[in-house]
């Protein structure tokens, strides 16, 4: 999170802080990367208990060795189609100083070392695409990997839905039947 | 310069040290300059006394100091201890007053772990000493108790000296020197001793509390009254010293508690002594290990997982349908052990209520002294254990109940005699277990609740129109209403009508209930019943479509299959259920939670009547699956404050079940209704 702001301020200065090992995974056909240090573990998909009144992209909660952690569908979070469960679908458990959360991805790819020379700043893509979650773009080995600021992704404040519903006072579709 | 300070520096004066004497003289002369009238005369005399010192030998100097003490005391009587309203500048040679500064900085060099350990340890020592002091008060001849108190202060002094915590060290030191004199038979025990020792402990505790919330290198504001405490201690010691020199018996009798002491010494029995904590068996020495709570929680989690894993093995097809008898035997053996481990782990977090009850004894003691009432408080069930997390939550309601009992319940001694009761009143504070809950009772033999007064007040407040058809129990329940108080006057501690409301809420937060038993004129009892632990929830598993939820049993009043005639609709939208002559709103869980595969016909499903003590409603679910006991867990951070979910639980099959928060559901359903209608 700090990386991005630091970069904006000093475009020309080295981007060392973003270099390092990344775990890469696929969302549809796009390859993304998260800093390996923030990855707690990768688990197979398991039964997820939905939690009412949360955002659509929050799939629910799972039991990870006796602790309960929320799981989000990363594709829905980024405005893509919901993830279809396949054999390769899995949950990457992200651990930050503040919280732990699982993110559902289509397929885990590999661990790569991204050197600072290979990192480019995210180009401005217009208003359609929200690039605030991107640290930059890694281009090692001729492949484009979108490096995620995962901490920013999972600490987004729109997890609980009710507040919104109450504030807007426009009845949600599901409330209309009441 | 303040007369008190003068008196103190006098006590600290070393008759051998001439420069000290000079410094004192200077202060005295300064004070004299500010004084007026008769006070000036007295100080004049004092100056003359001091002037004579330089030429005298040690012994006559010592005698002179004593005389000077008397003079100063006289002077203090004139001006209540204050020479002038103008705050004089502090002369440099004031005796080293460590408590002089309001702030205190923890040295940066301290290791924060060490500091924490120090705080925890000293808190424990302080609590132990406090309880010993309370016991000592009733049994002042007990050297063992005195030694325990002594050791406590000594430990505090020693460890705080190690950390350079002068403010704590000095206080402990002064108390120690006060107690030494009692121990060595130089002074007799008085109530004043106990008072000062207890107050000092409070002060030490409050300093420790402040330290807890800051770290090394940070500044701590010293609690108000610390300086006064030091002074009080010094003056107290000096009073006794002076009284030794003066007419001993006359002076002594004035000291608080002395008469009681005499009485106690003469009659071996102690029934007249109000502060008896009875039913306290000889202390059981248990060796303990201090374990960090997060490690403990982790252990509990792991054991929980183990139970689930074990269940999965036991229910595996291979095992259930298998012919391998030996294997089955081994598995059931393992299961037995796992269950035992599970039961055991549940009790790891339990702590005895002793500490909490002790605080209440202290509170009642202080309050009754203030009110001039004679109260004997009797605690029972010290050893009853309760979840550590609940202990703090329990203290609040108890404080309010004890305050109420002392302030309102119990009559003044003379009034009690007029009524034919013994002038000494009793408050019973008992704790005990029943099934899987804990029962706490606070009862007194005071005047009890007055039905008439409560009804009058309730009518005045517009709560009821008439009380003719109300049972006593219903009337008593009204006292828990916010703002309800029949007290004629508001005192410092109670009468504002907030107390019982707080009690009620706290008990509800602990998933408990409170009952009142009353007999007017004879006293009343508050009986609180709550679960042993909040970690385990008794609940019903309900099914809504493909989802399962856990409803806490405590919130469920009844589950019923509604008949068509029980249901009434409003505007074809909202639904109501007639239940025991009442119309309850019906909330459909599947609509609130937007679940599509659930039953939609009310009569084909189940209505669960739930309430949070304030409001009731009927919740529509598909079916009731089972009754269960689950370990309450927080949902992961970030998703923790979903308003309708109280927590999660790992179900038997390893998935997560959601425990519903009834209050949240009712609130949300209301909101929804408002939005759409």
CSV table of C-alpha atoms in Angstrom, one decimal, chain A residues 47-54 56 58 60-71 97-101 154 156 159-160 162-163 165-166 169-178, chain B residues 297-298 301-302 305 308 547-549 573-574 591-594 633-645 647-650 654-658 660 668 671-673 675-677:
chain,number,residue,atom,x,y,z
A,47,UNK,CA,-17.4,-26.2,2.4
A,48,UNK,CA,-18.0,-22.5,2.9
A,49,UNK,CA,-20.8,-21.2,5.2
A,50,UNK,CA,-22.4,-18.1,3.7
A,51,UNK,CA,-22.8,-15.2,6.1
A,52,UNK,CA,-25.9,-13.1,5.6
A,53,UNK,CA,-25.8,-9.4,5.0
A,54,UNK,CA,-22.3,-9.3,3.6
A,56,UNK,CA,-21.7,-10.6,-2.7
A,58,UNK,CA,-17.7,-12.5,0.5
A,60,UNK,CA,-18.7,-16.9,3.7
A,61,UNK,CA,-16.6,-18.4,6.3
A,62,UNK,CA,-14.4,-21.5,6.6
A,63,UNK,CA,-13.0,-23.6,9.4
A,64,UNK,CA,-9.3,-23.6,9.2
A,65,UNK,CA,-8.0,-25.9,12.0
A,66,UNK,CA,-10.5,-24.5,14.5
A,67,UNK,CA,-10.3,-20.9,13.6
A,68,UNK,CA,-12.9,-19.2,11.5
A,69,UNK,CA,-11.8,-17.1,8.5
A,70,UNK,CA,-13.8,-15.3,5.9
A,71,UNK,CA,-13.3,-16.1,2.2
A,97,UNK,CA,-0.9,-7.8,10.4
A,98,UNK,CA,-4.6,-7.0,10.9
A,99,UNK,CA,-6.5,-10.0,9.7
A,100,UNK,CA,-6.5,-13.3,7.9
A,101,UNK,CA,-8.7,-14.0,4.9
A,154,UNK,CA,-8.8,-7.6,1.7
A,156,UNK,CA,-11.7,-2.9,1.9
A,159,UNK,CA,-17.5,-6.1,3.5
A,160,UNK,CA,-20.6,-5.7,5.5
A,162,UNK,CA,-26.2,-3.7,5.9
A,163,UNK,CA,-24.8,-0.2,6.5
A,165,UNK,CA,-28.6,-0.7,2.7
A,166,UNK,CA,-29.6,1.4,5.7
A,169,UNK,CA,-32.7,3.8,2.2
A,170,UNK,CA,-33.6,2.5,-1.2
A,171,UNK,CA,-35.0,-1.0,-0.6
A,172,UNK,CA,-32.8,-3.7,-1.9
A,173,UNK,CA,-34.3,-6.1,-4.4
A,174,UNK,CA,-34.6,-8.8,-1.8
A,175,UNK,CA,-36.4,-6.5,0.6
A,176,UNK,CA,-39.1,-5.7,-1.9
A,177,UNK,CA,-41.1,-8.8,-1.1
A,178,UNK,CA,-41.5,-8.0,2.5
B,297,UNK,CA,-7.1,-20.4,23.5
B,298,UNK,CA,-5.0,-22.1,20.9
B,301,UNK,CA,-9.1,-24.7,19.5
B,302,UNK,CA,-6.8,-27.6,18.8
B,305,UNK,CA,-10.4,-29.8,16.2
B,308,UNK,CA,-14.1,-33.2,15.3
B,547,UNK,CA,-28.5,-23.3,5.5
B,548,UNK,CA,-28.3,-24.1,9.2
B,549,UNK,CA,-28.2,-21.6,12.0
B,573,UNK,CA,-47.5,-7.9,3.7
B,574,UNK,CA,-46.5,-8.0,7.3
B,591,UNK,CA,-36.4,-13.2,3.5
B,592,UNK,CA,-34.1,-11.4,5.9
B,593,UNK,CA,-31.1,-13.5,4.7
B,594,UNK,CA,-32.3,-13.7,1.2
B,633,UNK,CA,-15.9,-18.4,18.2
B,634,UNK,CA,-15.5,-15.1,16.6
B,635,UNK,CA,-15.8,-14.9,12.9
B,636,UNK,CA,-12.6,-13.8,11.4
B,637,UNK,CA,-11.6,-10.2,11.6
B,638,UNK,CA,-13.1,-8.0,9.0
B,639,UNK,CA,-16.3,-9.9,9.1
B,640,UNK,CA,-16.7,-9.7,12.9
B,641,UNK,CA,-19.4,-7.2,13.2
B,642,UNK,CA,-22.2,-8.5,11.1
B,643,UNK,CA,-25.1,-7.3,13.2
B,644,UNK,CA,-27.2,-10.5,13.1
B,645,UNK,CA,-24.4,-12.9,13.8
B,647,UNK,CA,-20.4,-15.7,16.4
B,648,UNK,CA,-19.5,-18.9,14.7
B,649,UNK,CA,-19.1,-22.4,15.8
B,650,UNK,CA,-17.5,-25.5,14.3
B,654,UNK,CA,-16.2,-29.6,10.5
B,655,UNK,CA,-18.1,-26.8,8.8
B,656,UNK,CA,-18.9,-23.5,10.3
B,657,UNK,CA,-22.3,-22.8,11.8
B,658,UNK,CA,-23.5,-19.3,12.5
B,660,UNK,CA,-27.6,-15.8,15.4
B,668,UNK,CA,-32.8,-5.5,11.6
B,671,UNK,CA,-35.5,-1.6,10.0
B,672,UNK,CA,-36.4,-3.5,7.0
B,673,UNK,CA,-40.1,-3.1,7.8
B,675,UNK,CA,-37.8,0.8,4.9
B,676,UNK,CA,-40.4,-1.0,2.9
B,677,UNK,CA,-43.7,0.2,4.5
